[in-house]
Every structure is written in structure tokens, then in C-alpha cells.
mmCIF file of C-alpha atoms in Angstrom:
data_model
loop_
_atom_site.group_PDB
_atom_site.id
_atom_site.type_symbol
_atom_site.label_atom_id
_atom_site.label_comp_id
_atom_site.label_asym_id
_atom_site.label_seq_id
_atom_site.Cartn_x
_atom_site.Cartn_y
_atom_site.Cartn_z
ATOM 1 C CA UNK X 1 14.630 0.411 -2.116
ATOM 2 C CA UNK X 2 13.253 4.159 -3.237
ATOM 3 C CA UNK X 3 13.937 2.742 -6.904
ATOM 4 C CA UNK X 4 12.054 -0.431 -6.515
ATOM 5 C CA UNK X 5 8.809 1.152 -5.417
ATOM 6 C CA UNK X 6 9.274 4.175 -8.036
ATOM 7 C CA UNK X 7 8.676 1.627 -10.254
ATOM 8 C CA UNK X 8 5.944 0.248 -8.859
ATOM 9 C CA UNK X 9 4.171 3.454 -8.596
ATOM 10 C CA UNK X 10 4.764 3.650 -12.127
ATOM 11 C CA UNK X 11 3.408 0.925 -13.089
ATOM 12 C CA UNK X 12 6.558 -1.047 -14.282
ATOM 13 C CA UNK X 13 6.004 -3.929 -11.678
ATOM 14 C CA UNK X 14 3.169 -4.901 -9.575
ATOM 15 C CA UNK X 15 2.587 -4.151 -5.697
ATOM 16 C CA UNK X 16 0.296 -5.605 -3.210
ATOM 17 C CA UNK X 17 -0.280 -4.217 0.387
ATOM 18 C CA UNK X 18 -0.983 -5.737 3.685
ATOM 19 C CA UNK X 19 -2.284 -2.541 5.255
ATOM 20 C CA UNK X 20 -4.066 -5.069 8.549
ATOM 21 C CA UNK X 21 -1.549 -5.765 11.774
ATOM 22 C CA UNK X 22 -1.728 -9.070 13.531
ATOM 23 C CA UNK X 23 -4.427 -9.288 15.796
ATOM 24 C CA UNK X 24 -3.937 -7.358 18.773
ATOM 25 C CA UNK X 25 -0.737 -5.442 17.847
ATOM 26 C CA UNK X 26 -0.619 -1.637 19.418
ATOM 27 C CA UNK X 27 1.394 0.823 17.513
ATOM 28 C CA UNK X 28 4.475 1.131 19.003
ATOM 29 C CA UNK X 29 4.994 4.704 20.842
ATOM 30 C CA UNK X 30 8.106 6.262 19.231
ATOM 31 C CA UNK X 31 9.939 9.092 20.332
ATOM 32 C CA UNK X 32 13.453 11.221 18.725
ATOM 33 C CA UNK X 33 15.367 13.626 20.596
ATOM 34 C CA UNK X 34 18.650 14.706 22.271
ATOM 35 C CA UNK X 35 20.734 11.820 24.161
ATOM 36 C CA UNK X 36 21.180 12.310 27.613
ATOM 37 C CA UNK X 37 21.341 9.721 30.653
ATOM 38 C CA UNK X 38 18.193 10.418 32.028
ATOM 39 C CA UNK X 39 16.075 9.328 29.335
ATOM 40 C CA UNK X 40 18.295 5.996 29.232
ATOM 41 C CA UNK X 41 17.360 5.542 32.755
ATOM 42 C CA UNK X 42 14.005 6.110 32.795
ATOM 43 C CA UNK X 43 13.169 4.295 30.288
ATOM 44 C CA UNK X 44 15.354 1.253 30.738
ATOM 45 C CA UNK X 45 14.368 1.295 34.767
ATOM 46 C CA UNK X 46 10.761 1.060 33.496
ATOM 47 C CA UNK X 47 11.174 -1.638 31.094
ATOM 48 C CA UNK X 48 13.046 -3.640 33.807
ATOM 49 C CA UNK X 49 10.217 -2.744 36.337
ATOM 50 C CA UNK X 50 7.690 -4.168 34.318
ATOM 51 C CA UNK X 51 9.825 -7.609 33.722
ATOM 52 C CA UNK X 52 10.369 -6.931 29.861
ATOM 53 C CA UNK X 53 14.089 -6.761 28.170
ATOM 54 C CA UNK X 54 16.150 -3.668 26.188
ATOM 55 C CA UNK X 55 17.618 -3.607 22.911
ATOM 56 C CA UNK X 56 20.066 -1.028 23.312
ATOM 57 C CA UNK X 57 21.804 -0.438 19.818
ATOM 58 C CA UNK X 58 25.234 1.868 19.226
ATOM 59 C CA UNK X 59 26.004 1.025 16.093
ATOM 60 C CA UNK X 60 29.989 1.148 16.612
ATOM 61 C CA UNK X 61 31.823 -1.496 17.810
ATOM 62 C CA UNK X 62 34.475 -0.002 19.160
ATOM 63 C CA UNK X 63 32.354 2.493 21.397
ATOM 64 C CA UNK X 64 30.312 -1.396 22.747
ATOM 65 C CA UNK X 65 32.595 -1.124 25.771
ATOM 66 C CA UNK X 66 32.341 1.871 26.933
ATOM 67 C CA UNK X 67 28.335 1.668 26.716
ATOM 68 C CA UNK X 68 28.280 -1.694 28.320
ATOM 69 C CA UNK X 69 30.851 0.313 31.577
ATOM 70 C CA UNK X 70 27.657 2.995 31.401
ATOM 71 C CA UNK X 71 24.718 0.529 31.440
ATOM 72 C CA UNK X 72 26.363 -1.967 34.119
ATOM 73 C CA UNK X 73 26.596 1.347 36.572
ATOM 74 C CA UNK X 74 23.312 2.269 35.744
ATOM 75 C CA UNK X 75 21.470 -1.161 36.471
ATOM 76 C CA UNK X 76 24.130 -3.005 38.613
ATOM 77 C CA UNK X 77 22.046 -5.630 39.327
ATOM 78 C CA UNK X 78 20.733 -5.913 35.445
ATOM 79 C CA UNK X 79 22.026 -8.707 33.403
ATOM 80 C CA UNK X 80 23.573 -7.524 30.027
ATOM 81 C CA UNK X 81 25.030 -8.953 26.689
ATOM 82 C CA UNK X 82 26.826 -7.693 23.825
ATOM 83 C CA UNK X 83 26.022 -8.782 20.222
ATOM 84 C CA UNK X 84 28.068 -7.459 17.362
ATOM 85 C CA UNK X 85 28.812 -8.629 13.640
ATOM 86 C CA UNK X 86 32.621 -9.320 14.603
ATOM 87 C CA UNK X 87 31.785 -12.359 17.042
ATOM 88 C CA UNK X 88 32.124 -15.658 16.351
ATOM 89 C CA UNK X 89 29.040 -17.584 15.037
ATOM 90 C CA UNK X 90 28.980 -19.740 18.118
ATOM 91 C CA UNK X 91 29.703 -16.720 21.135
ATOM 92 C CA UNK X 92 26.709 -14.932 18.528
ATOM 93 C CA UNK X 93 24.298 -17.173 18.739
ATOM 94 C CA UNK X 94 24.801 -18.099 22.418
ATOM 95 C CA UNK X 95 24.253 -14.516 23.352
ATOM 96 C CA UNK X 96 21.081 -14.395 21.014
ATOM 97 C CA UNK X 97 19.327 -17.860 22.813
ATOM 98 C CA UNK X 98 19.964 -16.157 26.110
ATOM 99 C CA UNK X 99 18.438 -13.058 25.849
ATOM 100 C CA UNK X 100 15.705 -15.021 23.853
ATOM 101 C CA UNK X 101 15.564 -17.071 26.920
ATOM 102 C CA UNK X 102 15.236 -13.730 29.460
ATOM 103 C CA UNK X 103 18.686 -15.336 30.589
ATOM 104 C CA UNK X 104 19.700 -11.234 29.351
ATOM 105 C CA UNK X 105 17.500 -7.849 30.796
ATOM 106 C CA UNK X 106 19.602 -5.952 28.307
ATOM 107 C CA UNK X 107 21.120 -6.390 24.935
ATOM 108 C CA UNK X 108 23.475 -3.907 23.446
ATOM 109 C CA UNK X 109 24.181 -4.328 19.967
ATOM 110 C CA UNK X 110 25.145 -3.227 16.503
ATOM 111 C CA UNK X 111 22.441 -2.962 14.055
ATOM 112 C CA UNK X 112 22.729 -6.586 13.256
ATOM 113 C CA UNK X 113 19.539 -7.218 15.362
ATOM 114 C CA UNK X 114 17.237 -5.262 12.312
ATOM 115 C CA UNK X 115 15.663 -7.975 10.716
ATOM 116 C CA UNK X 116 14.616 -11.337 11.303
ATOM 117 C CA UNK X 117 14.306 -11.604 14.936
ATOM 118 C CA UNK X 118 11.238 -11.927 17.459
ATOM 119 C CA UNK X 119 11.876 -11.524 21.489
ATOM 120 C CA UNK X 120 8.555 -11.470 23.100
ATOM 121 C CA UNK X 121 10.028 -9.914 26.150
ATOM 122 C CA UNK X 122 11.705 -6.939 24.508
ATOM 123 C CA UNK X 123 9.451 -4.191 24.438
ATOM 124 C CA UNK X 124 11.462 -0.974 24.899
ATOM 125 C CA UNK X 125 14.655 -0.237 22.077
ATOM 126 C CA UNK X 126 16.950 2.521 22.188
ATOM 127 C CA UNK X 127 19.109 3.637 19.712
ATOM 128 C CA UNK X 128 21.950 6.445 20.009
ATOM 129 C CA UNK X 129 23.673 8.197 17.128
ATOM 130 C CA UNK X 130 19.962 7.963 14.786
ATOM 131 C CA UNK X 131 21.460 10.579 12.576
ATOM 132 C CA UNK X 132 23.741 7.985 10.860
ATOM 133 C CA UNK X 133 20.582 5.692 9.986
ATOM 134 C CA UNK X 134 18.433 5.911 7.367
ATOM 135 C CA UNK X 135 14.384 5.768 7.821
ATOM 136 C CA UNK X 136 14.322 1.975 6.589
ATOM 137 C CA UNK X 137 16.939 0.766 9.013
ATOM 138 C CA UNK X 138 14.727 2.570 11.892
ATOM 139 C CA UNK X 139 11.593 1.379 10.891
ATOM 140 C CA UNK X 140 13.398 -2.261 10.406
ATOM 141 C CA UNK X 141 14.777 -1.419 14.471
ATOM 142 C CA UNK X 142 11.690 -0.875 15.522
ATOM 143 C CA UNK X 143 10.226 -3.575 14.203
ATOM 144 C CA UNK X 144 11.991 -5.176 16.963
ATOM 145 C CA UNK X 145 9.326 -4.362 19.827
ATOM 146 C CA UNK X 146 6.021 -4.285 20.341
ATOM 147 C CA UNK X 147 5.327 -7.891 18.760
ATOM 148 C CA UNK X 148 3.325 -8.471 21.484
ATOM 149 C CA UNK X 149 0.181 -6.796 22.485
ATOM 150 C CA UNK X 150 1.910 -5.307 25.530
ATOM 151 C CA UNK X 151 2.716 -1.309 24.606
ATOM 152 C CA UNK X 152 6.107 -0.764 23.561
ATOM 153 C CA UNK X 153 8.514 1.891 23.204
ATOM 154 C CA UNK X 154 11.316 3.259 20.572
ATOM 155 C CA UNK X 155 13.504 6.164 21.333
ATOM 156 C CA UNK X 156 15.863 7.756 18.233
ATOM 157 C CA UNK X 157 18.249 9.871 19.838
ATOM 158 C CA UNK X 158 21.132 11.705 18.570
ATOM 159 C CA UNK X 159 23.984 13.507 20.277
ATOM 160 C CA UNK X 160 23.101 16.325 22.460
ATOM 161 C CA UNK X 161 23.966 19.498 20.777
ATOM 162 C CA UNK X 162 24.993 18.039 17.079
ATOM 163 C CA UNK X 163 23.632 20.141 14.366
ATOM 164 C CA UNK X 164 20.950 17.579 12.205
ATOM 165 C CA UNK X 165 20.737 18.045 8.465
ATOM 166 C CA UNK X 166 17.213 18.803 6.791
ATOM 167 C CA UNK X 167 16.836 15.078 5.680
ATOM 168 C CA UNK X 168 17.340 13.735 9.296
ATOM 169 C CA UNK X 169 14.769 15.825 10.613
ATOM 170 C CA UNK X 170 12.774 14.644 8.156
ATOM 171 C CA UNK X 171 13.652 10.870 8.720
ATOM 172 C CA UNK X 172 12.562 11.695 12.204
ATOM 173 C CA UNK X 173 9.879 13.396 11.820
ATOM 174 C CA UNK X 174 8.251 10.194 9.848
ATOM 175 C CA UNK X 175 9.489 7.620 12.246
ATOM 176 C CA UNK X 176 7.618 9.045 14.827
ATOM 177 C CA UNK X 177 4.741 10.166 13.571
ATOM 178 C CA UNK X 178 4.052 7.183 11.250
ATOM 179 C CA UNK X 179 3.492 4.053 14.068
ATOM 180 C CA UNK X 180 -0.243 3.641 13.267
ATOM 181 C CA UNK X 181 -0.354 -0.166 11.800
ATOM 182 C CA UNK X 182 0.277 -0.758 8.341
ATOM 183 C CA UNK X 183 2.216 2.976 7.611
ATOM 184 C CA UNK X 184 5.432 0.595 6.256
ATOM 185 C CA UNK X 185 4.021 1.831 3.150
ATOM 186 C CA UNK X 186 3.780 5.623 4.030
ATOM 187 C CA UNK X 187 7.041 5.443 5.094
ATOM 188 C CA UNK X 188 8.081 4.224 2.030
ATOM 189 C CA UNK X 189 6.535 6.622 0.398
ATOM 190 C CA UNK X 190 8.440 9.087 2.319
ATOM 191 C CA UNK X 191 11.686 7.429 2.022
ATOM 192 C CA UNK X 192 11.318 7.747 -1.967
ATOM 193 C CA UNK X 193 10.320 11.515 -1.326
ATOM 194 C CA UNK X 194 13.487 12.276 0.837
ATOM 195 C CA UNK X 195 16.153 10.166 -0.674
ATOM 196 C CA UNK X 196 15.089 10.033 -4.645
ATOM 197 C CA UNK X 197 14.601 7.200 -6.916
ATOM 198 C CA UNK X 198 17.625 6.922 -8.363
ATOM 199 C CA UNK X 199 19.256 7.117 -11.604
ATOM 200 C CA UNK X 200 16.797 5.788 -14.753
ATOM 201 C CA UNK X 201 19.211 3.971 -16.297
ATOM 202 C CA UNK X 202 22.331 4.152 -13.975
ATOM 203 C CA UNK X 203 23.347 1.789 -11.267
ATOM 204 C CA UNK X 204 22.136 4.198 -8.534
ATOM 205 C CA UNK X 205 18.871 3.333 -6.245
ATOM 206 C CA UNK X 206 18.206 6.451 -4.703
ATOM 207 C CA UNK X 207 19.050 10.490 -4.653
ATOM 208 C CA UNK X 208 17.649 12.764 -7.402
ATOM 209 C CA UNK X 209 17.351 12.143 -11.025
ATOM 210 C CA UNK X 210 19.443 13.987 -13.708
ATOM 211 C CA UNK X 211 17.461 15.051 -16.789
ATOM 212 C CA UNK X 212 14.262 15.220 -14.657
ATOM 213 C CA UNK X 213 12.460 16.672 -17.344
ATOM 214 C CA UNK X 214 13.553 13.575 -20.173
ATOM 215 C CA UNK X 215 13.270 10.491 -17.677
ATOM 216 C CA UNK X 216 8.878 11.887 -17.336
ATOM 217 C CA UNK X 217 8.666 11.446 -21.189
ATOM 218 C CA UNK X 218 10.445 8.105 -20.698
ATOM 219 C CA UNK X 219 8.330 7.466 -18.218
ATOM 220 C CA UNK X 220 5.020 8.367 -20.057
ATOM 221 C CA UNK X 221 6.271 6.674 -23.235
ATOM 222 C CA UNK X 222 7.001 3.068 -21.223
ATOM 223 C CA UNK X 223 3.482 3.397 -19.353
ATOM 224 C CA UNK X 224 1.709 4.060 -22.594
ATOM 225 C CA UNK X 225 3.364 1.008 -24.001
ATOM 226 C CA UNK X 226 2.896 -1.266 -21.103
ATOM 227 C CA UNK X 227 -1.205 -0.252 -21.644
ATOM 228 C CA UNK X 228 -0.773 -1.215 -24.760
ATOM 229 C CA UNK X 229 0.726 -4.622 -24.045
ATOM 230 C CA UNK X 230 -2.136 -5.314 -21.332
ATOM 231 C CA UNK X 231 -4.770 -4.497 -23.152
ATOM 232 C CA UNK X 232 -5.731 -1.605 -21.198
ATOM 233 C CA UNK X 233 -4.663 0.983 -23.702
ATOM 234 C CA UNK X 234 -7.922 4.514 -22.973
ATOM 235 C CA UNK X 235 -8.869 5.670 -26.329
ATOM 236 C CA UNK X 236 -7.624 9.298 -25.884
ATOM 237 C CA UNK X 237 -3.734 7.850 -25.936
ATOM 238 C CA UNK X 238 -3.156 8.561 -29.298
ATOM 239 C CA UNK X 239 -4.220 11.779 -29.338
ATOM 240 C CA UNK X 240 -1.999 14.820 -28.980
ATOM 241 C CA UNK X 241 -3.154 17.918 -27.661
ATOM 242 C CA UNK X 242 -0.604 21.212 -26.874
ATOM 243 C CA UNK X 243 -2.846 23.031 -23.855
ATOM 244 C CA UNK X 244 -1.052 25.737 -21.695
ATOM 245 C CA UNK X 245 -1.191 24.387 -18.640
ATOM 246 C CA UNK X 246 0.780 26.017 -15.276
ATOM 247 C CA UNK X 247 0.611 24.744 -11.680
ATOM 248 C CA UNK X 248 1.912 27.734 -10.138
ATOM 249 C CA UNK X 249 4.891 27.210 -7.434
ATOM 250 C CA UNK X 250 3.160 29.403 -5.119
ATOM 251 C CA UNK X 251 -0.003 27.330 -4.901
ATOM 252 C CA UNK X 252 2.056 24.247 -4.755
ATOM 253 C CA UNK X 253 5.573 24.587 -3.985
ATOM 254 C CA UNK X 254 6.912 20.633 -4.006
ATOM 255 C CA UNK X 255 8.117 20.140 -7.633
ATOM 256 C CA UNK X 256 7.652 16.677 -7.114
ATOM 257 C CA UNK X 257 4.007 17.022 -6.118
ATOM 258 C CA UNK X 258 3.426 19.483 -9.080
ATOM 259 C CA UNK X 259 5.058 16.986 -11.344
ATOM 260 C CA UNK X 260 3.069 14.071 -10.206
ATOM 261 C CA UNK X 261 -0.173 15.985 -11.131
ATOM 262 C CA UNK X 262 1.021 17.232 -14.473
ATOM 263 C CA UNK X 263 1.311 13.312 -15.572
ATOM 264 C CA UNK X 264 -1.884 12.683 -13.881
ATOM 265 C CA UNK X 265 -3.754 15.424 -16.087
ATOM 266 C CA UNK X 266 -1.711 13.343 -18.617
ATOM 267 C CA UNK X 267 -3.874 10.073 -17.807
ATOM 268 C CA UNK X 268 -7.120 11.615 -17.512
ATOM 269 C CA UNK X 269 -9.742 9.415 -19.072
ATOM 270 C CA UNK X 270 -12.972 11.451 -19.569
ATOM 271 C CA UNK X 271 -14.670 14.216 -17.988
ATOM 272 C CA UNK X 272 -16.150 12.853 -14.422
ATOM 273 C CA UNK X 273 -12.469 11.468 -13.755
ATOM 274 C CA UNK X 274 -11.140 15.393 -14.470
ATOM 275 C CA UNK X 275 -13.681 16.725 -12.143
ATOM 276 C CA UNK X 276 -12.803 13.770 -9.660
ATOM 277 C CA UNK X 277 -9.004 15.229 -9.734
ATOM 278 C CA UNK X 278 -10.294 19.194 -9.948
ATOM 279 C CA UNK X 279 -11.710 18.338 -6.577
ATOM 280 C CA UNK X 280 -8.959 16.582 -5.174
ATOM 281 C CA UNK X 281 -6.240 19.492 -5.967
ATOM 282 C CA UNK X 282 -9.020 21.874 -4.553
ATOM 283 C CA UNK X 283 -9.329 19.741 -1.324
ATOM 284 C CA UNK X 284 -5.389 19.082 -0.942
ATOM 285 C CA UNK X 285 -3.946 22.768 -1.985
ATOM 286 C CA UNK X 286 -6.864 25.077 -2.027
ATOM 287 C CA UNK X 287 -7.511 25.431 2.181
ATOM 288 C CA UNK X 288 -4.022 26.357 2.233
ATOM 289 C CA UNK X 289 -4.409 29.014 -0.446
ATOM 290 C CA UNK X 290 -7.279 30.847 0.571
ATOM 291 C CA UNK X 291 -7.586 29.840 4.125
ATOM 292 C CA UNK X 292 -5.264 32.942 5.292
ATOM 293 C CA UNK X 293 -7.427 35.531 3.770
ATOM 294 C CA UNK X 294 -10.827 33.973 6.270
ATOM 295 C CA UNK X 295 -8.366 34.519 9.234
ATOM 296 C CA UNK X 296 -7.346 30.917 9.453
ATOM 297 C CA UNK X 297 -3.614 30.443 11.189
ATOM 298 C CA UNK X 298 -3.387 26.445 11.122
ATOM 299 C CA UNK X 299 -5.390 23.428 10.271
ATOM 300 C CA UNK X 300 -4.585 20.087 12.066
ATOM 301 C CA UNK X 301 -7.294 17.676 10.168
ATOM 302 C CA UNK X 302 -6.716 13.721 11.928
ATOM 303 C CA UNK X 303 -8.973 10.985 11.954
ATOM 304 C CA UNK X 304 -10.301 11.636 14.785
ATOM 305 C CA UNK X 305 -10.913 15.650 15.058
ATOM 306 C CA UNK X 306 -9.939 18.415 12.895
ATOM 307 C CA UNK X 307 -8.830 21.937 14.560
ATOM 308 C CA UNK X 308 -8.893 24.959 13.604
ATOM 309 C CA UNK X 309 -6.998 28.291 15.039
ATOM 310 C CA UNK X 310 -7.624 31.592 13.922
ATOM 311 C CA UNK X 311 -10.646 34.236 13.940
ATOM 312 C CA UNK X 312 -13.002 35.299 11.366
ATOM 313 C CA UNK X 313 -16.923 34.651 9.570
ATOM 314 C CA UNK X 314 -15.504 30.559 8.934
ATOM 315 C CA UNK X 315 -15.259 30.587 12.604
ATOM 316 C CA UNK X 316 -18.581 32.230 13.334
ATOM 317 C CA UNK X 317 -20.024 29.759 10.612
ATOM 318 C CA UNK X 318 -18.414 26.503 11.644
ATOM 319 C CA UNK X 319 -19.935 27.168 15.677
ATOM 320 C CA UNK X 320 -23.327 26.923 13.879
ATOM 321 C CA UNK X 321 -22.777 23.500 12.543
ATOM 322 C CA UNK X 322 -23.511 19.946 14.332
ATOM 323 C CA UNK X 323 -20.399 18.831 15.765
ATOM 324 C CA UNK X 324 -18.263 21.814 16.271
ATOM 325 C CA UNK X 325 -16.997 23.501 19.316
ATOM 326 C CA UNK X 326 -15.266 26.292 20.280
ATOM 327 C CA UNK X 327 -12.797 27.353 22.675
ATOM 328 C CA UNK X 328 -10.232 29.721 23.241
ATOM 329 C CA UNK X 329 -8.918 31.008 19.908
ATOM 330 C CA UNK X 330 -9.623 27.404 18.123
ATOM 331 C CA UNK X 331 -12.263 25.743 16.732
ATOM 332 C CA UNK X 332 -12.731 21.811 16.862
ATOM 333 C CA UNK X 333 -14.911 19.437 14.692
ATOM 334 C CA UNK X 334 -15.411 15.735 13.313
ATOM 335 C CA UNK X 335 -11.894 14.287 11.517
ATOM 336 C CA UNK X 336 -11.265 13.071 8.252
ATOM 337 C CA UNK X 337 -13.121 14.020 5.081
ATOM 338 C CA UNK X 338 -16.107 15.513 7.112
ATOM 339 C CA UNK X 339 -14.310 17.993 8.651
ATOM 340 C CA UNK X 340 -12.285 19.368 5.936
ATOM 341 C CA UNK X 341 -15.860 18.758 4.047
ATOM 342 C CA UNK X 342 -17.356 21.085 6.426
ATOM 343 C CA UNK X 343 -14.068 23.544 6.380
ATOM 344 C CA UNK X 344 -14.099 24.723 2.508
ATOM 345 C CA UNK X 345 -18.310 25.178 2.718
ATOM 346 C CA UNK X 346 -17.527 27.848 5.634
ATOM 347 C CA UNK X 347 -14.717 29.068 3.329
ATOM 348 C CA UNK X 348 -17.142 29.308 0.363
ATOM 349 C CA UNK X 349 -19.904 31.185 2.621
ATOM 350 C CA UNK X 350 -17.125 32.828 4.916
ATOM 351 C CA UNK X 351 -15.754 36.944 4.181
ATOM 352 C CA UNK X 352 -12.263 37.454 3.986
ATOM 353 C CA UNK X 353 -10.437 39.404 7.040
ATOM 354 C CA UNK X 354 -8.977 42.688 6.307
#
């Protein structure tokens, strides 16, 4: 719940995470898009090729039928069950032992199959009509495959044509780019960003706070007094100090971002821990600042590599140091904190294009 870990970021209740899969477990290769039969029957045929199962979820009852009519003239020879919330225990779990058995190729199903259950065999899961889900019911869905170290496959799809609101694409956009093992968390993270925390003080666990500006000095004032209670109280608490101090919009346009830092300049304790965050906010915000005045149109920075397009002197400078390479209208070099480590030295040595 976006509330529950909003308070655990804050510091109101504890958190512990198990970033490490299980041994063996590959991510599980996720894809969103459009609905349209011939990505069901590609990637059911392959599935069924290969001798694994399907979850195939539509998440209204009534419309069950008329998928199961679709599926059956698709894979004729497939066998397929239907598991719903409306069944009787008994016809429920009878279904559930015999696609557990492989007795089933392909299960189609409500979203009453998003927590709690392990098929070894079901490896690919397909789910129509995403848009009404939210990010932890997909994540929870896809949880469903790839419990195995055989690759597996989830597909979000949504009707073909249907206009998708600004959060769905960015529900999307998270469930498929964060599969790695252990992103449960990041995707937390991003399902407090997109949905809210919730009221303070009201019933509600998620959309945007009222009084934004009150519940941070609530905030503040709790944190300050849950130091105190653990002992952990810095020195400079009790001490008041009225700085101007402006995080322009323009360098960093999330209000939510520029809020977070604002409270963190709050919590400084001493002067290497300022510089620490200095350099973070130049690392984070300050490529994207400056970086089109050297010529630079994108940065992609990954574990793995970090890319550059553009032209320019950081270009010419970057193709002199170890591990770079150049191609056609990009530049490529090592991932991570190297990379970008290596990006704002050729921006501090680099000439601005004009």
C-alpha cells in the first residue's frame, strides 16, 4: 500500500529488503502493447511447443465464455480450464489440482490466480484489458511465471485502439522495464510516485495529499520526535536557521523530487554529508542541465554501457578516454557510476556548441 511504505520512508515504521532472487531465477521478459490475435497465438503456440502451460487472465466473468470459444479455435487440440471467484469451492479447486497436475495446457481466469500460487509448468501469462489494473496487481500476475529457471514471458495488453491515460502508461512503462530481480521495491517506489500516499490523517491509502505544504512540517516535527525517542536525536535539531533557499522548477521539474531534497537539506548533519548531497543533485540534475549546451541530445547510462548521442568537444574528449567508442552520431562507454563519472569531466573540460 503507497501509504504503508510512505511511512516507512519516513521513518515511522521499519523496512527490511530482500533485494537477492532464489537461486537460478531469470527475470521474467515482460512486454505491454495493443491486443490483437496474433500475439495470443504466437505466444501461446510457443508456450505449448515447448511443453509449458498459459495463464490467460480476462478479468470479467461474463466475457470467460466468449474467450474460452476464441482459445478452443485457436488450439483445438489444447486442453483448457476456467477458474473464476463465482465457482464453487470444490469445481475451484478441482480445476486448480489439474492444471497443477499439467492435466490443463491453458488456464483462463479472473485475477483470482495473483497471489499465493506456484505452477512450475506455467511459464508464459497473458493478460487483456491491463488498463483496468493497477501496477501491484501486475507485478502480483506476474509473479505467476518464471518460478522456475526456464525463461518466461508476461504480456500486458490493452484494447487495440483505446485511448490510455498518463498513469497507465506509466504503470506500463514500470512493469516492463522493472523485471531485473529484486525491483518489487522500485516498483513500489513507483507505485507511491504515481498513485500518492494518501491522506495524513484520513482513511485514504493512496492519491495526492491535501495541505501538501502542512503534512511536510508534520512530517518533520514526528521525525524529529521519533530521533528524540531513539536516542538518535544530531545536535543541530534544535537549531533554527531562516536561509533562502530555491530549487528552481526548471532545473528540477518533479515537485515531489524537489520536495524530497528540501527535507533532506533539512537533515543535513555536518559539512562532508552537505558536500556528499551537493554532489549527488549535481550528478542526478546537472547532465541534464548543461548537457544541451556541449551538443548532447540523450544520455542512456545502464549498468552495463552508457550512450551518448549528439556532437560536440565532450564527444571529441570522451573518444580519447579508455573505454569509449564511437560510431555513427553516438558515443558508447563503461555503465554505471564510471560512465556518468567520465561524462561530467568531458562536460567540465568540454566548450559549449553555438
Amino acid at each position: 500500500i503507497p501509504r504503508t511504505l510512505a511511512l516507512s520512508l519516513k521513518g515511522m515504521r521499519s523496512i527490511s529488503l530482500l533485494n537477492e532472487p532464489p537461486h537460478n531465477r531469470v527475470p521474467v521478459i515482460t512486454a505491454a502493447g495493443p491486443w490483437n490475435t496474433g500475439i495470443v497465438r504466437s505466444a501461446v503456440a510457443r508456450e505449448l511447443e515447448r511443453g509449458g502451460q498459459v495463464f490467460y487472465v480476462s478479468n470479467r466473468i461474463y466475457r470467460l465464455d466468449e474467450r474460452a470459444s476464441f482459445l478452443r479455435k485457436l488450439f483445438p487440440s489444447a486442453a483448457l480450464g476456467i477458474a473464476h471467484g463465482r465457482m464453487k469451492e470444490s469445481e475451484l479447486e478441482e480445476t486448480m489440482l489439474k492444471f497443477y497436475n499439467r492435466q490443463l495446457d491453458i488456464l483462463l481466469c479472473t485475477t483470482i490466480i495473483e497471489s499465493g500460487l506456484d505452477v512450475p509448468g506455467a511459464n508464459t501469462l497473458i493478460v487483456e484489458d491491463c488498463q483496468e489494473l493497477g501496477l501491484a496487481q501486475m507485478y502480483q500476475l506476474r509473479g505467476r511465471v518464471g518460478r522456475r529457471e526456464e525463461s518466461s514471458f508476461a504480456y500486458f495488453l490493452y484494447p487495440e485502439g483505446h485511448p490510455l491515460g498518463k498513469e497507465t502508461l506509466e504503470r506500463l512503462d514500470a512493469i516492463t522495464t522493472l523485471n531485473e530481480g529484486g525491483a518489487g521495491y522500485d516498483l513500489a517506489l513507483e507505485d507511491l510516485r504515481i498513485r500518492g500516499s494518501g491522506d495524513l490523517l484520513g482513511t485514504s491509502q493512496h492519491g495526492t495529499e491535501r495541505g501538501r505544504a502542512d503534512s511536510y512540517l508534520y512530517y518533520a516535527m514526528l521525525e524529529e520526535e521519533i530521533a528524540k525517542l531513539r536516542g538518535t536525536l544530531p545536535s543541530s535539531a534544535e537549531v533554527t536557521a531562516d536561509i533562502p533557499c530555491l530549487i528552481q522548477a526548471s532545473y528540477i521539474p518533479q515537485e515531489t523530487i524537489r520536495i524530497a531534497l528540501y527535507r533532506r537539506l533539512l537533515r543535513v548533519d555536518g559539512p562532508e554529508e552537505l558536500r556528499e548531497l551537493e554532489k549527488e543533485v549535481q550528478d542526478r540534475f546537472g547532465l541534464r542541465s548543461r548537457g544541451g549546451k556541449y551538443g548532447i541530445l540523450s544520455v542512456e547510462c545502464g549498468k552495463r554501457d552508457t550512450v551518448l548521442r549528439g556532437r560536440g568537444s565532450v564527444f571529441d574528449y570522451l573518444k580519447k578516454r579508455k573505454n569509449w567508442y564511437a560510431s555513427e552520431g553516438k558515443i558508447t562507454g563503461p555503465g554505471g557510476t564510471a560512465g556518468l563519472a567520465d561524462v561530467l569531466h568531458a562536460l567540465r573540460h568540454g566548450k559549449q556548441v553555438r
